[in-house]
Coordinates of C-alpha atoms in Angstrom, one line a residue:
X1 CA 158.5 128.8 190.6
X2 CA 156.9 125.8 191.5
X3 CA 157.9 122.2 191.4
X4 CA 156.7 119.0 192.8
X5 CA 157.9 118.4 195.9
X6 CA 160.2 115.6 197.7
X7 CA 158.3 113.1 199.8
X8 CA 159.0 109.5 201.0
X9 CA 156.0 108.3 198.0
X10 CA 158.2 110.4 195.7
X11 CA 160.8 108.4 196.1
X12 CA 161.4 108.0 192.3
X13 CA 162.2 111.3 191.4
X14 CA 165.4 111.5 189.5
X15 CA 167.2 114.4 191.3
X16 CA 166.9 117.9 192.6
X17 CA 163.9 120.5 190.1
X18 CA 165.9 122.9 188.8
X19 CA 163.8 124.5 186.2
X20 CA 161.7 123.2 183.4
X21 CA 161.7 123.1 179.9
X22 CA 161.4 126.2 178.1
X23 CA 159.1 127.1 175.7
X24 CA 159.8 130.2 173.6
X25 CA 163.2 127.8 172.1
X26 CA 162.4 124.7 170.1
X27 CA 162.7 121.9 171.7
X28 CA 164.2 118.3 169.7
X29 CA 165.3 114.9 171.0
X30 CA 168.7 115.9 170.6
X31 CA 168.6 119.7 172.2
X32 CA 166.2 121.5 174.3
X33 CA 166.2 124.5 176.8
X34 CA 165.7 125.0 180.8
X35 CA 164.4 128.2 181.9
X36 CA 166.4 128.0 185.2
X37 CA 164.3 128.2 188.5
X38 CA 165.1 131.7 190.9
X39 CA 166.5 129.9 193.4
X40 CA 168.3 127.5 191.9
X41 CA 171.3 127.3 188.9
X42 CA 172.8 125.5 186.2
X43 CA 176.6 125.9 185.4
X44 CA 178.3 124.5 182.3
X45 CA 179.0 120.1 182.5
X46 CA 175.6 119.6 184.8
X47 CA 173.9 117.1 183.9
X48 CA 170.0 117.1 183.3
X49 CA 167.0 115.2 182.9
X50 CA 163.6 115.5 182.6
X51 CA 160.4 112.6 181.3
X52 CA 157.6 112.9 179.4
X53 CA 154.7 111.0 179.7
X54 CA 153.4 108.5 176.4
X55 CA 150.1 107.4 175.9
X56 CA 151.0 103.6 174.8
X57 CA 155.4 104.1 175.8
X58 CA 154.6 105.0 179.1
X59 CA 157.5 107.6 180.6
X60 CA 160.7 108.4 178.5
X61 CA 163.6 109.5 180.6
X62 CA 165.8 112.2 178.9
X63 CA 169.3 113.3 180.1
X64 CA 172.0 115.8 178.8
X65 CA 174.3 117.4 180.0
X66 CA 175.0 121.3 179.7
X67 CA 176.6 122.9 177.1
X68 CA 175.8 126.4 177.1
X69 CA 174.3 129.1 179.6
X70 CA 173.3 132.3 179.4
X71 CA 171.1 135.4 181.5
X72 CA 168.3 138.4 180.6
X73 CA 166.9 141.1 182.2
X74 CA 163.2 140.5 180.5
X75 CA 161.6 143.2 180.1
X76 CA 164.0 145.1 178.7
X77 CA 164.2 146.3 175.1
X78 CA 167.3 148.4 174.6
X79 CA 170.7 148.1 175.9
X80 CA 170.9 151.2 178.4
X81 CA 167.3 149.8 179.9
X82 CA 170.2 147.8 182.3
X83 CA 170.1 150.5 184.2
X84 CA 167.0 151.8 184.9
X85 CA 166.4 148.4 186.1
X86 CA 169.6 148.1 188.1
X87 CA 167.7 151.6 189.7
X88 CA 163.7 150.1 190.2
X89 CA 162.8 152.5 187.6
X90 CA 161.9 149.9 185.2
X91 CA 160.4 147.0 185.3
X92 CA 161.9 143.7 184.5
X93 CA 163.2 140.1 186.4
X94 CA 166.4 138.2 185.4
X95 CA 166.0 134.7 184.0
X96 CA 169.1 132.3 183.1
X97 CA 168.7 129.4 180.9
X98 CA 170.4 126.4 179.8
X99 CA 171.0 124.6 176.8
X100 CA 170.9 120.9 177.1
X101 CA 172.9 117.9 174.6
X102 CA 170.9 115.0 174.7
X103 CA 173.3 112.3 175.5
X104 CA 170.8 109.6 176.3
X105 CA 166.8 108.3 175.6
X106 CA 165.3 105.8 177.8
X107 CA 163.8 103.8 176.6
X108 CA 164.9 104.4 173.0
X109 CA 162.1 107.2 171.9
X110 CA 163.4 110.1 170.6
X111 CA 160.7 112.4 171.0
X112 CA 161.9 116.4 172.3
X113 CA 160.8 116.9 175.9
X114 CA 157.3 118.9 176.7
X115 CA 157.5 122.7 177.3
X116 CA 156.9 123.1 180.9
X117 CA 158.0 119.6 182.1
X118 CA 160.2 119.7 185.0
X119 CA 164.2 119.4 184.4
X120 CA 166.3 118.3 187.4
X121 CA 170.1 117.9 188.2
X122 CA 170.6 114.8 188.2
X123 CA 172.2 112.9 191.1
X124 CA 173.6 109.1 191.7
X125 CA 172.3 106.2 189.5
X126 CA 170.7 108.9 187.5
X127 CA 173.6 110.8 186.9
X128 CA 175.5 107.9 186.1
X129 CA 172.6 105.9 183.7
X130 CA 172.6 110.1 181.6
X131 CA 175.9 109.2 181.3
X132 CA 176.1 105.9 180.4
X133 CA 177.8 104.7 183.5
X134 CA 175.8 102.0 184.2
X135 CA 176.6 100.4 180.3
X136 CA 180.1 100.7 181.4
X137 CA 181.4 96.9 182.6
X138 CA 184.8 98.3 183.2
X139 CA 184.8 101.2 184.6
X140 CA 187.8 103.0 184.7
X141 CA 188.0 106.1 186.7
X142 CA 189.5 109.2 185.1
X143 CA 188.9 112.0 187.7
X144 CA 185.6 114.0 189.0
X145 CA 183.4 116.4 187.4
X146 CA 182.0 119.6 187.9
X147 CA 179.9 117.8 190.6
X148 CA 182.7 116.7 192.2
X149 CA 181.5 113.1 191.3
X150 CA 183.3 110.5 189.8
X151 CA 183.8 110.2 185.6
X152 CA 184.9 107.0 183.9
X153 CA 186.0 106.0 180.5
X154 CA 184.5 102.9 178.9
X155 CA 187.8 100.2 179.8
X156 CA 186.8 98.0 176.4
X157 CA 187.8 101.2 174.6
X158 CA 190.9 101.9 175.6
X159 CA 192.5 97.8 176.2
X160 CA 191.9 96.6 171.9
X161 CA 187.8 94.9 173.0
X162 CA 185.9 97.3 171.4
X163 CA 188.4 100.2 170.0
X164 CA 191.9 101.6 171.5
X165 CA 194.8 104.4 171.5
X166 CA 194.5 107.8 173.3
X167 CA 195.1 111.2 171.8
X168 CA 196.0 113.9 173.9
X169 CA 196.2 117.4 172.5
X170 CA 197.1 121.1 174.5
X171 CA 200.0 123.7 174.8
X172 CA 203.2 122.7 176.5
X173 CA 203.6 123.3 179.6
X174 CA 199.8 124.3 180.7
X175 CA 197.6 121.2 179.9
X176 CA 199.4 118.9 181.8
X177 CA 199.0 116.2 179.2
X178 CA 202.3 114.3 180.3
X179 CA 200.3 114.4 183.8
X180 CA 197.6 113.0 182.5
X181 CA 198.7 110.2 180.6
X182 CA 200.7 108.6 183.7
X183 CA 197.4 109.0 185.4
X184 CA 195.9 107.5 183.4
X185 CA 198.6 104.8 183.6
X186 CA 198.2 104.7 187.3
X187 CA 194.0 104.0 187.3
X188 CA 194.4 101.3 184.5
X189 CA 197.3 99.6 187.0
X190 CA 195.7 100.7 189.9
X191 CA 191.6 100.6 189.7
X192 CA 191.1 97.0 188.9
X193 CA 190.0 97.0 185.1
X194 CA 192.2 94.4 184.0
X195 CA 190.4 91.5 186.1
X196 CA 193.1 89.9 187.7
X197 CA 196.4 90.8 190.0
X198 CA 198.2 88.6 187.3
X199 CA 196.9 90.7 184.4
X200 CA 197.5 94.3 186.0
X201 CA 200.7 93.3 187.0
X202 CA 202.0 91.7 184.0
X203 CA 200.5 94.8 181.5
X204 CA 203.6 97.2 181.0
X205 CA 203.9 100.7 180.2
X206 CA 207.0 102.5 177.9
X207 CA 206.7 105.8 178.1
X208 CA 209.8 108.0 176.5
X209 CA 210.7 111.1 178.8
X210 CA 212.0 114.3 176.3
X211 CA 211.8 116.9 178.9
X212 CA 214.4 117.5 181.5
X213 CA 214.2 114.5 183.8
X214 CA 211.0 114.9 184.9
X215 CA 209.8 110.9 184.2
X216 CA 212.7 109.6 185.7
X217 CA 210.9 109.7 189.9
X218 CA 208.0 107.8 189.0
X219 CA 208.8 105.3 191.7
X220 CA 208.8 108.1 194.5
X221 CA 205.8 109.3 196.2
X222 CA 205.5 113.3 196.0
X223 CA 206.6 115.0 198.6
X224 CA 203.4 117.4 198.0
X225 CA 201.2 114.8 198.9
X226 CA 198.5 115.4 201.3
X227 CA 194.9 114.6 203.0
X228 CA 193.0 116.5 200.1
X229 CA 194.9 114.6 197.5
X230 CA 194.8 111.2 199.0
X231 CA 191.0 111.8 199.8
X232 CA 190.8 112.6 195.8
X233 CA 192.7 109.6 195.0
X234 CA 190.2 107.8 197.4
X235 CA 187.1 109.2 195.6
X236 CA 188.2 107.7 192.6
X237 CA 188.1 104.4 194.1
X238 CA 192.3 104.5 194.0
X239 CA 195.0 104.6 197.1
X240 CA 197.4 107.4 196.0
X241 CA 201.2 106.4 196.1
X242 CA 204.0 106.5 193.9
X243 CA 204.5 103.4 190.8
X244 CA 205.5 100.5 192.0
X245 CA 207.8 98.6 189.7
X246 CA 209.6 101.5 187.9
X247 CA 212.9 100.7 185.5
X248 CA 215.0 103.4 184.4
X249 CA 216.8 103.6 181.1
X250 CA 219.0 106.7 180.1
X251 CA 221.8 106.9 177.2
X252 CA 225.0 105.9 178.0
X253 CA 227.9 109.2 178.4
X254 CA 229.3 109.6 175.6
X255 CA 233.0 108.7 175.9
X256 CA 232.5 106.7 179.1
X257 CA 234.2 103.2 178.9
X258 CA 232.1 101.7 181.3
X259 CA 229.2 103.1 179.7
X260 CA 228.0 104.8 182.8
X261 CA 224.0 106.0 182.5
X262 CA 224.0 109.9 181.2
X263 CA 221.5 111.7 184.0
X264 CA 222.3 114.3 186.2
X265 CA 219.3 113.7 189.3
X266 CA 218.2 110.1 189.6
X267 CA 222.2 108.0 190.8
X268 CA 220.4 104.6 191.5
X269 CA 218.8 102.4 189.7
X270 CA 219.0 103.4 186.3
X271 CA 220.4 101.4 183.2
X272 CA 222.6 102.4 180.2
X273 CA 221.4 101.5 177.0
X274 CA 223.2 101.6 173.3
X275 CA 223.9 99.4 170.5
X276 CA 227.0 97.7 169.4
X277 CA 228.0 98.5 166.1
X278 CA 227.3 94.8 165.3
X279 CA 223.8 94.9 166.5
X280 CA 223.3 98.0 164.9
X281 CA 224.6 95.7 161.5
X282 CA 223.2 92.7 162.3
X283 CA 219.6 94.4 163.2
X284 CA 219.5 96.4 160.2
X285 CA 218.8 99.8 162.0
X286 CA 220.4 101.9 158.8
X287 CA 217.4 103.7 158.0
X288 CA 216.5 105.2 161.8
X289 CA 219.2 107.7 161.1
X290 CA 217.3 108.9 158.7
X291 CA 214.3 108.7 160.3
X292 CA 214.0 112.7 160.0
X293 CA 213.6 112.5 156.2
X294 CA 210.5 114.4 155.3
X295 CA 209.7 112.2 152.2
X296 CA 210.1 108.8 151.7
X297 CA 209.4 109.4 148.0
X298 CA 213.6 110.6 148.1
X299 CA 215.9 109.0 146.0
X300 CA 218.8 108.8 148.7
X301 CA 216.4 106.8 150.9
X302 CA 217.5 103.4 148.0
X303 CA 220.5 103.7 148.7
X304 CA 219.8 103.5 152.2
X305 CA 218.3 100.4 152.0
X306 CA 221.1 98.9 149.5
X307 CA 223.6 99.6 152.1
X308 CA 221.7 97.8 155.0
X309 CA 221.6 95.1 153.5
X310 CA 225.3 95.4 152.0
X311 CA 225.9 95.5 155.7
X312 CA 223.6 92.7 157.4
X313 CA 225.2 90.2 154.7
X314 CA 228.9 90.6 154.6
X315 CA 229.8 92.7 158.2
X316 CA 230.9 89.9 160.9
X317 CA 231.0 90.8 165.0
X318 CA 234.1 91.7 166.6
X319 CA 232.7 91.9 170.1
X320 CA 231.0 95.1 170.2
X321 CA 232.8 96.7 167.2
X322 CA 232.8 95.3 164.0
X323 CA 234.4 93.9 161.1
X324 CA 233.7 94.2 157.2
X325 CA 236.2 93.5 154.9
X326 CA 239.3 92.4 156.2
X327 CA 238.9 95.7 158.3
X328 CA 237.9 96.0 162.1
X329 CA 235.8 99.0 162.6
X330 CA 235.7 100.2 166.8
X331 CA 233.6 103.5 166.6
X332 CA 230.4 104.5 164.9
X333 CA 232.8 107.2 163.2
X334 CA 235.1 105.0 162.1
X335 CA 232.0 102.9 160.6
X336 CA 230.6 105.9 159.0
X337 CA 234.3 106.9 156.9
X338 CA 234.8 103.6 156.4
X339 CA 231.0 103.7 154.1
X340 CA 231.7 107.0 153.2
X341 CA 235.2 105.3 151.6
X342 CA 233.5 103.0 150.2
X343 CA 230.9 105.0 148.4
X344 CA 233.4 107.4 147.2
X345 CA 235.7 104.2 145.2
X346 CA 234.5 104.2 141.6
X347 CA 235.7 100.1 142.4
X348 CA 233.3 99.5 144.8
X349 CA 230.5 101.6 144.7
X350 CA 228.1 99.4 142.8
X351 CA 228.5 96.5 145.1
X352 CA 227.0 98.9 148.0
X353 CA 224.7 100.4 145.9
X354 CA 223.7 98.3 142.6
X355 CA 224.9 99.9 139.2
X356 CA 222.1 101.5 138.6
X357 CA 222.3 104.3 141.7
X358 CA 223.8 108.0 140.5
X359 CA 226.5 109.7 142.4
X360 CA 224.2 112.8 143.0
X361 CA 221.9 110.2 144.9
X362 CA 225.0 108.5 146.6
X363 CA 226.9 111.8 148.0
X364 CA 223.3 112.9 149.1
X365 CA 223.3 110.1 151.2
X366 CA 227.0 110.4 152.2
X367 CA 227.1 113.8 153.4
X368 CA 223.7 113.1 155.5
X369 CA 225.4 109.5 156.9
X370 CA 228.8 112.0 157.8
X371 CA 225.8 114.6 160.0
X372 CA 224.8 111.5 161.9
X373 CA 228.5 111.7 163.5
X374 CA 227.8 114.1 165.8
X375 CA 224.5 112.5 167.4
X376 CA 224.8 109.4 167.4
X377 CA 228.1 108.3 168.0
X378 CA 227.3 107.9 171.7
X379 CA 224.5 105.0 171.4
X380 CA 225.9 103.0 168.6
X381 CA 229.2 102.0 170.1
X382 CA 232.1 99.5 169.4
X383 CA 234.0 100.3 172.7
X384 CA 231.5 98.5 175.2
X385 CA 230.8 94.8 175.6
X386 CA 227.3 93.6 173.7
X387 CA 227.0 90.7 176.5
X388 CA 225.5 92.4 179.0
X389 CA 222.0 93.9 179.3
X390 CA 222.0 97.3 177.5
X391 CA 219.1 97.4 175.5
X392 CA 215.7 98.8 176.5
X393 CA 213.3 96.3 176.4
X394 CA 210.1 96.1 178.5
X395 CA 209.9 92.3 178.7
X396 CA 212.3 91.6 181.7
X397 CA 212.0 95.6 183.2
X398 CA 208.9 96.5 185.3
X399 CA 205.8 97.5 185.6
X400 CA 206.6 100.8 183.7
X401 CA 209.6 101.6 181.5
X402 CA 211.0 104.9 181.3
X403 CA 213.0 105.6 178.6
X404 CA 215.5 108.9 179.1
X405 CA 215.7 111.2 175.7
X406 CA 216.0 114.3 177.1
X407 CA 219.6 115.2 177.0
X408 CA 219.8 114.0 173.4
X409 CA 219.3 115.8 170.4
X410 CA 216.6 115.7 167.7
X411 CA 218.4 113.0 165.2
X412 CA 219.4 110.8 168.6
X413 CA 215.8 110.7 169.9
X414 CA 214.1 109.9 166.4
X415 CA 216.9 106.8 166.5
X416 CA 216.3 106.0 169.7
X417 CA 212.2 106.2 169.4
X418 CA 212.7 104.2 166.0
X419 CA 214.6 101.1 166.6
X420 CA 213.0 100.8 170.1
X421 CA 208.9 101.1 169.0
X422 CA 210.1 98.6 166.2
X423 CA 211.6 95.9 168.4
X424 CA 208.8 96.0 171.0
X425 CA 206.3 95.8 168.3
X426 CA 208.1 93.2 166.9
X427 CA 208.8 91.3 170.1
X428 CA 204.9 91.8 170.2
X429 CA 203.6 89.8 166.9
X430 CA 206.2 86.8 167.6
X431 CA 203.9 86.9 171.1
X432 CA 201.0 86.1 169.0
X433 CA 198.7 87.1 171.7
X434 CA 197.2 90.5 172.6
X435 CA 197.5 90.2 176.8
X436 CA 199.8 91.4 178.3
X437 CA 199.2 94.5 176.8
X438 CA 201.5 96.9 176.5
X439 CA 201.3 100.7 177.2
X440 CA 203.2 103.3 174.9
X441 CA 203.3 107.1 175.9
X442 CA 205.3 109.5 173.6
X443 CA 204.5 113.1 174.4
X444 CA 205.6 115.4 170.7
X445 CA 203.9 112.8 168.5
X446 CA 203.6 115.4 165.8
X447 CA 207.2 115.4 164.6
X448 CA 207.2 111.7 164.9
X449 CA 204.5 111.1 163.1
X450 CA 203.7 114.4 161.4
X451 CA 200.9 114.4 158.6
X452 CA 203.1 114.9 155.4
X453 CA 205.7 112.9 154.0
X454 CA 207.4 109.7 155.5
X455 CA 209.7 108.0 157.4
X456 CA 210.4 104.5 159.1
X457 CA 209.0 106.1 162.8
X458 CA 205.9 106.9 161.3
X459 CA 205.4 103.7 159.6
X460 CA 205.7 102.0 162.1
X461 CA 203.4 104.1 164.4
X462 CA 200.8 103.7 161.6
X463 CA 201.1 99.9 162.3
X464 CA 200.6 100.8 166.0
X465 CA 197.6 102.4 165.2
X466 CA 196.0 100.6 162.6
X467 CA 197.0 97.0 163.6
X468 CA 198.5 97.6 167.8
X469 CA 194.7 96.9 169.2
X470 CA 195.1 93.5 168.4
X471 CA 198.4 92.5 169.0
X472 CA 197.7 94.7 172.9
X473 CA 199.9 97.5 172.0
X474 CA 198.1 100.7 173.2
X475 CA 199.4 104.2 172.0
X476 CA 198.9 106.9 174.5
X477 CA 199.6 109.8 172.0
X478 CA 200.4 113.8 173.1
X479 CA 201.3 116.8 170.6
X480 CA 200.8 120.5 170.8
X481 CA 198.6 120.2 167.8
X482 CA 196.4 117.0 165.8
X483 CA 196.0 118.8 163.0
X484 CA 200.0 118.1 162.3
X485 CA 199.5 114.6 163.1
X486 CA 199.1 111.3 160.8
X487 CA 194.8 111.6 160.4
X488 CA 195.3 108.0 160.4
X489 CA 196.6 108.1 163.8
X490 CA 194.2 110.6 165.2
X491 CA 191.2 108.7 164.0
X492 CA 192.1 105.4 164.7
X493 CA 192.1 106.9 168.1
X494 CA 189.1 106.0 170.5
X495 CA 189.5 108.0 172.9
X496 CA 190.2 112.0 172.5
X497 CA 191.8 114.6 175.5
X498 CA 191.6 118.0 174.8
X499 CA 193.4 120.5 177.4
X500 CA 194.4 124.0 177.0
X501 CA 194.8 125.4 173.3
X502 CA 196.1 127.8 171.4
X503 CA 193.0 130.0 169.5
X504 CA 194.2 128.5 165.8
X505 CA 195.1 125.8 166.9
X506 CA 190.9 125.9 168.4
X507 CA 189.2 126.5 164.7
X508 CA 190.9 123.2 163.3
X509 CA 188.4 120.4 162.2
X510 CA 190.7 118.0 164.4
X511 CA 188.5 119.4 167.0
X512 CA 185.2 119.1 165.6
X513 CA 184.0 116.5 168.1
X514 CA 184.1 119.8 170.9
X515 CA 181.1 121.3 171.2
X516 CA 181.4 125.2 170.5
X517 CA 181.4 126.4 174.4
X518 CA 184.1 123.7 174.9
X519 CA 186.5 124.8 172.2
X520 CA 186.5 128.4 173.7
X521 CA 186.7 127.1 176.9
X522 CA 189.8 125.3 176.0
X523 CA 191.3 128.1 175.3
X524 CA 191.2 129.0 179.0
X525 CA 190.9 125.5 181.1
X526 CA 193.3 125.5 183.5
X527 CA 196.2 122.6 184.6
X528 CA 194.0 120.1 185.7
X529 CA 191.3 120.3 183.7
X530 CA 190.7 118.1 180.2
X531 CA 187.7 117.4 177.9
X532 CA 187.7 113.5 177.4
X533 CA 185.6 112.1 175.1
X534 CA 185.0 108.9 174.2
X535 CA 182.4 106.5 172.1
X536 CA 179.7 105.8 173.9
X537 CA 179.0 109.6 175.7
X538 CA 178.2 112.1 172.2
X539 CA 179.7 114.9 174.6
X540 CA 182.7 115.4 175.6
X541 CA 183.2 115.2 180.0
X542 CA 185.0 117.8 181.3
X543 CA 187.5 116.3 183.8
X544 CA 190.1 117.5 186.7
X545 CA 191.9 115.1 187.7
X546 CA 193.8 115.0 190.9
X547 CA 197.1 116.0 192.2
X548 CA 199.8 113.4 191.1
X549 CA 200.8 111.2 193.5
X550 CA 204.3 110.5 192.3
X551 CA 206.7 112.4 191.5
X552 CA 207.1 114.9 188.4
X553 CA 210.2 116.7 189.2
X554 CA 213.8 115.9 190.8
X555 CA 212.2 118.6 193.7
X556 CA 209.3 116.5 194.8
X557 CA 210.8 113.4 195.1
X558 CA 210.8 111.6 198.3
X559 CA 212.4 108.7 199.8
X560 CA 214.1 105.7 197.2
X561 CA 212.3 103.0 197.2
X562 CA 214.7 99.7 198.1
X563 CA 213.5 98.4 194.8
X564 CA 214.8 101.1 193.1
X565 CA 218.4 101.5 194.5
X566 CA 219.4 98.2 192.5
X567 CA 219.5 98.3 188.8
X568 CA 219.7 95.2 185.8
X569 CA 223.4 96.2 185.9
X570 CA 223.9 97.0 189.3
X571 CA 222.2 93.7 190.4
X572 CA 225.0 91.5 189.2
X573 CA 226.6 89.9 191.4
X574 CA 230.4 91.0 190.7
X575 CA 231.8 87.9 192.7
X576 CA 230.3 85.5 189.9
X577 CA 232.9 87.2 187.3
X578 CA 236.1 85.2 188.8
X579 CA 235.9 81.7 186.5
X580 CA 234.2 83.3 183.3
X581 CA 231.2 81.3 181.7
X582 CA 232.6 78.1 181.5
X583 CA 231.7 77.8 185.6
X584 CA 228.6 78.8 185.0
X585 CA 229.8 82.8 186.1
X586 CA 229.8 85.3 183.6
X587 CA 232.5 86.5 180.9
X588 CA 234.7 89.5 181.4
X589 CA 232.2 91.7 179.1
X590 CA 229.8 91.2 181.8
X591 CA 231.7 93.4 184.4
X592 CA 229.4 95.0 185.4
X593 CA 231.3 98.1 186.2

């Protein structure tokens, strides 16, 4: 098989010749087949380009990605002929062919390529044009392709300019969803796509850590970082290293009057979080105690909202505790017992719930509230001061805020996620501007925003998915099963990422954007390989992203940077306590020990 030779006068050649457009298969403007030359090969994800001369339009360049490859014996009639051919007793030849799915036609004259036309493996600028990288005003590096060259994401579809939100799906522990999400953040912060250094520095990320203490060391360089990994980052235009500014929040330790953070592996640079009873009532947080409700139509939710309004109206702060009806409530258990007592009293019940609510509905609410005591008592406190920093906020934190939830029970995790997202979203609404951006990384999205039913958390997440783009709140959601996530959240995600999938999950219509061969490949994708779909490219890109340059577990953590040795609490100067607030010091409630 002969191809045009490359000569100095043939510098316009789009790449290396690999075959010719097949004439025995129909070619269309959107798909065609290439017969691969005997001295060449094509693999899945290779970028191929061919050209056609038109009488009145000049040269049309047709580019695409290999989405299927096959090999067969030409000249064989029966399955058993393969043995005779292998023994040299039957003449036949091996022929490979590759299916090409078109990604770009330039100029946009949609004609099929001519059979016999030379097909080239696209390289350099031709490859970038075939994948529309040359159209991207801001290219965000997301990894490398099968050819080892960088692949990019159009940042306009990530930061809200033309689209927003990312949906990442895959099997837990194999698909490396969290690793890709953190790599995406690292690339956003360090690639320059956000514009000025000030804009990049002001952009924030909020990450919820739900599995072990793996994400508590993002500001520690990975001690397994080697020269090849640094080179992989360098190829993408990034310097390998840890995240620069990380603030870590962990729940206050149960029963600890000092409110120290409940972490085991990281002993410095961690701030505790909790809510005082007074804040719980004032901020109307009671609905998030019931954030695991399967259906908002259940009648007891009416009691939830009625009790919430009564607390906001009648409760008075008493330090970190709460005073209501002349009674001081010093713990969450006291609070629950008091509310249940009031609801069980015929004389006081109607003042809390109204007269139209039946006793059965009230009892359903009371049972669920009593069940919450075990899970939320460590988070909603009356024994800890409200004057010192103790609430999760990205406004005054570092560039990356990590909220550790791994040792909290399910109900407590839902409460923290719901209240934190509500607070951050309201803060962005009050700011009235999309900049600086806030990226929210939330794993197990199918638990917080399930397809069926409703809950306060789901409503917040829907609000982020539908209005977050205009407010600069970008959701990076990860889940094992996109088929179990609320449809409106998935459909509002401009970027969809898939790692290794379960066979049953891969057959769901939510993955219809994957070509058949990529669905099959998703069943055996190795860690570090993701399929990334974005609006400008009709075929998802198979991406290999580099090994994390930051510690992903305690055993990988290198030396702690100096900035992590102090937290918001430990940074308080204890000597300013003397003199209290009237002399410019701080009150007794703010003592950091």
